[in-house]
Amino acid sequence: MRFDLLAVRRHARLLLALAALILSTQAAGQDYPSKPVRLVVAFAPGGAADIVARTVAPKLGEALGQNVIVENKPGANGNIAAEFVVASAPDGHTLLWGFPGLATNPSLYQKLSYDPQRDLAPVILVASTPVLLVANPNSPFRTLKELIAQAKEKPGALNFGSAGNGASGHMAGELFKSMANVQMQHVPYRGAVLALNDLVTGQLQVVFDSVAGAAQLVQSGKLRAIAVAGTKRSEMLPDVPTFEEAGLPGYDAGTWFGILAPRGTPQPIVERLRTEALKAMATPEVKARFATLALDAGGGTPEDFGNFLKNETGKWAGVVKSAGIRLE
């Protein structure tokens, strides 16, 4: 009888502890946010990541009832910003503006101080935009097949520019080389704008950039669009074929943005952030801005975003290994 009574008491204490944990977790979600929220962007002001973050942040702040302050921490292909957020308190007041490097950096760097999938809690995929392959308008090739033929005729003679080693444009170029079975020289820049400027002046042959970054130069006639990634044509450039239509089926690359929190952030806070982010993304102002930037709105659950990041990490690990790329 004494044994049964002790067991009942232990069971009761366990239930009380569990109830207290549930109540404290719920309270954390209800009290959140208690101060301004920092949204840490891994790149310098003025770039695509920064522009999209500053488009979403004010509306997210309105939905949360607190200011959302964009804080830029550029460097090391996004690792400085990611490390900062990983080391922050898991209370929802310091967030990371997600970027493609979270999927490529684990393969690019031999020694990474954090694991994106282990140390960050996905909240929501906010937006994405496909890669656009652009060339100088005076280039001898007008189609993807002509570009591939020239690259095969003169291996290594063509060069392609990107926003830097390990950037999404660099990875897109390496994926293209692998799938098209061609050799091209990569020329890294400190930002996509610099690469596009050299493409306009004829110092580069091609650049892999986002539709958002290069569409206006194409529309003004300063650049020639060769193909766009993804399964459908861009609404901003409806005359530009997809890579599949142009002769390279299965090619898909792009830039994406999302929100992540430090590991251990209470689930009610993660869910609150997701709910309010969806509200922000649905506002007319954000939807209109996404349209002008050729962005496809995201959505889904934290689990969906986590699976997306896992799949992207596996995909780009193969590309990095095949290309033999290492960054320090």
Coordinates of C-alpha atoms in Angstrom, one line a residue:
M1 CA 0.0 0.0 0.0
R2 CA 2.9 2.4 0.9
F3 CA 4.5 1.6 -2.5
D4 CA 1.3 2.5 -4.3
L5 CA 1.0 5.8 -2.4
L6 CA 4.6 6.8 -3.2
A7 CA 4.0 6.0 -6.9
V8 CA 0.8 8.1 -6.8
R9 CA 2.7 11.0 -5.2
R10 CA 5.5 10.8 -7.8
H11 CA 3.0 10.7 -10.6
A12 CA 1.2 13.7 -9.2
R13 CA 4.4 15.7 -8.9
L14 CA 5.2 14.8 -12.5
L15 CA 1.8 16.0 -13.7
L16 CA 2.2 19.3 -11.7
A17 CA 5.6 19.9 -13.2
L18 CA 4.3 19.2 -16.7
A19 CA 1.4 21.5 -16.1
A20 CA 3.7 24.3 -14.8
L21 CA 5.9 23.9 -17.9
I22 CA 2.9 24.1 -20.3
L23 CA 1.6 27.2 -18.5
S24 CA 5.0 28.9 -18.5
T25 CA 5.4 28.1 -22.2
Q26 CA 2.0 29.5 -23.0
A27 CA 2.7 32.6 -20.9
A28 CA 5.9 33.1 -22.9
G29 CA 3.9 33.2 -26.1
Q30 CA 1.3 35.5 -24.7
D31 CA 3.8 38.0 -23.2
Y32 CA 5.9 38.0 -26.4
P33 CA 7.3 40.4 -27.6
S34 CA 8.1 42.4 -24.6
K35 CA 10.6 44.7 -26.4
P36 CA 11.7 45.6 -29.9
V37 CA 12.7 42.6 -32.1
R38 CA 16.0 42.5 -34.0
L39 CA 16.0 41.0 -37.5
V40 CA 19.6 40.3 -38.3
V41 CA 20.5 40.5 -42.1
A42 CA 23.7 38.8 -43.2
F43 CA 24.5 41.3 -45.9
A44 CA 25.2 45.0 -46.4
P45 CA 22.4 47.6 -46.7
G46 CA 21.1 48.1 -50.3
G47 CA 21.3 44.5 -51.5
A48 CA 18.4 42.2 -52.3
A49 CA 18.4 40.6 -48.8
D50 CA 18.3 43.9 -47.1
I51 CA 15.6 45.4 -49.3
V52 CA 13.3 42.5 -48.8
A53 CA 13.9 42.4 -45.0
R54 CA 13.1 46.1 -44.8
T55 CA 10.0 45.6 -46.8
V56 CA 8.7 43.0 -44.4
A57 CA 10.0 44.3 -41.1
P58 CA 7.6 47.3 -40.6
K59 CA 4.5 45.3 -41.3
L60 CA 5.8 42.4 -39.1
G61 CA 6.3 45.0 -36.3
E62 CA 2.8 46.3 -36.7
A63 CA 1.4 42.8 -36.4
L64 CA 3.5 42.0 -33.4
G65 CA 2.9 45.3 -31.7
Q66 CA 6.6 46.1 -31.3
N67 CA 9.2 47.6 -33.6
V68 CA 11.2 45.1 -35.7
I69 CA 14.6 46.6 -36.3
V70 CA 16.7 45.5 -39.2
E71 CA 20.4 45.1 -38.2
N72 CA 23.0 44.4 -40.8
K73 CA 25.9 42.1 -39.9
P74 CA 27.7 41.3 -43.2
G75 CA 30.7 39.1 -43.7
A76 CA 32.0 35.5 -44.2
N77 CA 29.1 34.6 -46.6
G78 CA 26.6 35.2 -43.9
N79 CA 28.3 33.3 -41.1
I80 CA 28.9 36.3 -38.9
A81 CA 25.2 37.1 -38.7
A82 CA 24.2 33.4 -38.3
E83 CA 26.8 32.9 -35.4
F84 CA 25.5 36.1 -33.7
V85 CA 21.9 34.8 -33.8
V86 CA 22.8 31.3 -32.7
A87 CA 24.5 32.7 -29.6
S88 CA 21.5 35.0 -28.8
A89 CA 18.9 34.3 -26.1
P90 CA 16.2 32.0 -27.5
D91 CA 13.4 34.4 -26.6
G92 CA 12.2 35.5 -30.0
H93 CA 13.7 39.0 -29.7
T94 CA 16.7 38.3 -32.0
L95 CA 15.9 36.6 -35.4
L96 CA 17.9 35.7 -38.4
W97 CA 16.9 36.8 -41.9
G98 CA 17.4 33.4 -43.7
F99 CA 19.6 33.2 -46.8
P100 CA 20.8 30.4 -49.2
G101 CA 24.2 30.3 -47.5
L102 CA 22.5 28.4 -44.6
A103 CA 22.2 25.5 -47.1
T104 CA 25.6 25.8 -48.7
N105 CA 28.0 27.0 -46.0
P106 CA 28.1 23.6 -44.2
S107 CA 29.7 22.2 -47.3
L108 CA 31.7 25.2 -48.3
Y109 CA 33.5 25.6 -44.9
Q110 CA 35.5 22.8 -43.3
K111 CA 35.2 24.4 -39.9
L112 CA 31.8 25.9 -39.2
S113 CA 31.1 27.0 -35.6
Y114 CA 27.4 26.3 -36.0
D115 CA 25.0 23.8 -37.7
P116 CA 22.1 25.7 -39.3
Q117 CA 19.8 22.7 -39.0
R118 CA 20.7 22.0 -35.4
D119 CA 21.2 25.5 -34.0
L120 CA 18.4 27.4 -35.6
A121 CA 14.6 27.1 -35.4
P122 CA 12.9 27.6 -38.7
V123 CA 9.9 30.0 -38.5
I124 CA 8.7 30.6 -42.1
L125 CA 10.0 30.8 -45.7
V126 CA 9.1 34.4 -46.6
A127 CA 9.9 34.7 -50.3
S128 CA 12.0 33.3 -53.2
T129 CA 13.2 34.4 -56.6
P130 CA 14.7 32.3 -59.4
V131 CA 18.1 32.7 -61.0
L132 CA 18.3 34.6 -64.3
L133 CA 21.2 33.9 -66.6
V134 CA 22.1 37.2 -68.4
A135 CA 24.7 38.1 -71.0
N136 CA 26.1 41.2 -72.6
P137 CA 23.8 42.2 -75.5
N138 CA 26.8 42.1 -77.9
S139 CA 27.7 38.5 -77.0
P140 CA 27.8 36.0 -80.0
F141 CA 25.2 33.7 -78.3
R142 CA 21.6 34.5 -78.1
T143 CA 20.2 31.2 -76.7
L144 CA 21.2 28.7 -74.0
K145 CA 22.1 26.1 -76.6
E146 CA 24.4 28.5 -78.4
L147 CA 26.1 29.4 -75.1
I148 CA 26.6 25.7 -74.2
A149 CA 28.0 25.0 -77.7
Q150 CA 30.5 27.8 -77.4
A151 CA 31.6 26.7 -73.9
K152 CA 32.2 23.2 -75.2
E153 CA 34.1 24.5 -78.2
K154 CA 36.4 26.5 -76.1
P155 CA 36.6 25.0 -72.6
G156 CA 37.4 27.5 -69.9
A157 CA 37.3 30.5 -72.3
L158 CA 34.0 31.8 -71.0
N159 CA 33.7 33.4 -67.6
F160 CA 30.8 34.0 -65.3
G161 CA 30.4 36.6 -62.5
S162 CA 28.6 36.4 -59.2
A163 CA 28.2 38.3 -56.0
G164 CA 31.1 36.4 -54.5
N165 CA 32.6 33.0 -53.6
G166 CA 29.8 30.8 -52.2
A167 CA 27.1 33.3 -53.1
S168 CA 23.9 32.0 -54.7
G169 CA 25.0 33.1 -58.2
H170 CA 28.3 31.2 -57.8
M171 CA 26.5 28.1 -56.8
A172 CA 24.0 28.5 -59.7
G173 CA 26.9 28.7 -62.1
E174 CA 28.6 25.6 -60.7
L175 CA 25.3 23.7 -61.0
F176 CA 25.0 24.9 -64.6
K177 CA 28.5 23.7 -65.4
S178 CA 27.8 20.3 -63.9
M179 CA 24.5 19.8 -65.6
A180 CA 25.6 21.2 -69.0
N181 CA 29.0 19.5 -68.8
V182 CA 30.9 22.6 -69.6
Q183 CA 34.0 24.4 -68.2
M184 CA 33.7 28.2 -67.3
Q185 CA 35.8 30.4 -65.1
H186 CA 34.2 31.9 -62.1
V187 CA 34.9 35.6 -61.3
P188 CA 33.8 36.6 -57.8
Y189 CA 32.8 40.2 -57.0
R190 CA 31.9 42.0 -53.8
G191 CA 28.3 42.2 -54.7
A192 CA 26.1 41.4 -57.6
V193 CA 25.8 45.0 -58.7
L194 CA 29.6 45.1 -59.5
A195 CA 29.4 41.9 -61.5
L196 CA 26.4 43.3 -63.5
N197 CA 28.2 46.5 -64.2
D198 CA 31.2 44.6 -65.7
L199 CA 28.8 42.5 -67.7
V200 CA 27.2 45.7 -69.1
T201 CA 30.6 47.0 -70.2
G202 CA 31.6 43.7 -71.7
Q203 CA 34.3 42.6 -69.2
L204 CA 32.3 39.4 -68.4
Q205 CA 30.4 37.0 -70.6
V206 CA 27.6 36.0 -68.4
V207 CA 26.3 36.4 -64.8
F208 CA 24.0 34.3 -62.7
D209 CA 21.8 36.7 -60.7
S210 CA 18.3 36.8 -59.4
V211 CA 15.4 38.0 -61.6
A212 CA 14.9 40.8 -59.0
G213 CA 18.5 42.0 -59.5
A214 CA 18.8 41.9 -63.3
A215 CA 15.3 42.3 -64.7
Q216 CA 15.5 46.1 -65.1
L217 CA 18.8 45.9 -67.0
V218 CA 17.2 43.4 -69.3
Q219 CA 14.1 45.5 -69.8
S220 CA 16.3 48.6 -70.6
G221 CA 18.3 46.7 -73.2
K222 CA 21.6 46.8 -71.3
L223 CA 21.6 43.1 -70.8
R224 CA 20.3 40.0 -72.7
A225 CA 18.4 37.4 -70.8
I226 CA 19.2 33.8 -71.8
A227 CA 17.1 31.7 -69.4
V228 CA 15.3 31.8 -66.1
A229 CA 15.3 29.0 -63.5
G230 CA 12.2 27.3 -62.2
T231 CA 9.2 25.7 -63.7
K232 CA 7.5 28.8 -65.1
R233 CA 8.5 32.0 -66.9
S234 CA 8.9 35.2 -64.9
E235 CA 6.0 37.6 -65.1
M236 CA 8.5 40.4 -65.3
L237 CA 10.2 38.8 -68.3
P238 CA 7.5 36.7 -70.0
D239 CA 9.6 36.4 -73.3
V240 CA 12.5 34.7 -71.5
P241 CA 12.4 30.9 -71.6
T242 CA 13.0 28.7 -68.6
F243 CA 16.1 26.5 -68.6
E244 CA 14.0 23.5 -69.4
E245 CA 12.4 25.2 -72.4
A246 CA 15.9 26.4 -73.5
G247 CA 17.3 22.9 -73.4
L248 CA 18.5 22.1 -69.9
P249 CA 15.7 20.3 -68.1
G250 CA 15.9 19.9 -64.3
Y251 CA 18.0 23.0 -63.7
D252 CA 16.7 25.0 -60.7
A253 CA 18.5 27.6 -58.6
G254 CA 17.5 30.8 -56.9
T255 CA 17.6 33.1 -53.9
W256 CA 15.3 32.8 -50.9
F257 CA 14.6 34.6 -47.7
G258 CA 13.1 33.5 -44.4
I259 CA 12.9 33.9 -40.7
L260 CA 14.8 31.7 -38.2
A261 CA 15.2 31.9 -34.4
P262 CA 17.8 30.5 -32.1
R263 CA 17.4 26.9 -31.1
G264 CA 15.3 26.5 -28.0
T265 CA 12.9 29.3 -28.8
P266 CA 9.5 28.3 -27.3
Q267 CA 7.1 26.8 -29.8
P268 CA 4.3 29.3 -29.0
I269 CA 6.7 32.2 -29.9
V270 CA 7.8 30.5 -33.1
E271 CA 4.1 30.0 -34.0
R272 CA 3.3 33.6 -33.1
L273 CA 6.1 34.8 -35.3
R274 CA 4.9 32.6 -38.2
T275 CA 1.3 33.8 -37.8
E276 CA 2.2 37.5 -37.8
A277 CA 4.7 37.1 -40.6
L278 CA 1.9 35.7 -42.7
K279 CA -0.2 38.7 -41.9
A280 CA 2.6 41.0 -42.9
M281 CA 3.2 39.2 -46.2
A282 CA -0.6 39.5 -47.0
T283 CA -0.7 43.3 -46.7
P284 CA -1.2 45.2 -50.0
E285 CA 2.1 47.1 -49.5
V286 CA 4.2 43.9 -49.1
K287 CA 2.4 42.1 -51.9
A288 CA 2.9 45.0 -54.3
R289 CA 6.6 45.3 -53.4
F290 CA 7.1 41.6 -53.9
A291 CA 5.6 41.9 -57.3
T292 CA 8.0 44.7 -58.3
L293 CA 10.9 42.6 -57.1
A294 CA 9.8 39.5 -58.9
L295 CA 9.5 37.6 -55.6
D296 CA 7.2 34.6 -55.1
A297 CA 5.7 34.8 -51.6
G298 CA 6.4 31.9 -49.3
G299 CA 4.4 30.5 -46.5
G300 CA 3.9 27.0 -44.9
T301 CA 4.8 25.8 -41.5
P302 CA 8.1 25.8 -39.6
E303 CA 8.4 22.1 -40.4
D304 CA 7.9 22.9 -44.1
F305 CA 10.7 25.5 -43.9
G306 CA 12.9 23.0 -42.0
N307 CA 12.4 20.4 -44.7
F308 CA 13.2 22.9 -47.4
L309 CA 16.4 23.8 -45.7
K310 CA 17.3 20.1 -45.3
N311 CA 16.7 19.4 -49.0
E312 CA 18.6 22.5 -50.1
T313 CA 21.6 21.5 -48.0
G314 CA 21.7 18.0 -49.5
K315 CA 21.3 19.4 -53.1
W316 CA 24.1 21.9 -52.8
A317 CA 26.4 19.5 -50.9
G318 CA 26.7 17.5 -54.1
V319 CA 27.4 20.5 -56.2
V320 CA 30.1 21.8 -53.8
K321 CA 31.8 18.4 -53.7
S322 CA 31.7 18.0 -57.5
A323 CA 33.2 21.4 -58.0
G324 CA 35.8 21.0 -55.3
I325 CA 35.0 24.3 -53.7
R326 CA 36.4 25.2 -50.3
L327 CA 36.1 28.5 -48.4
E328 CA 38.0 29.6 -45.3

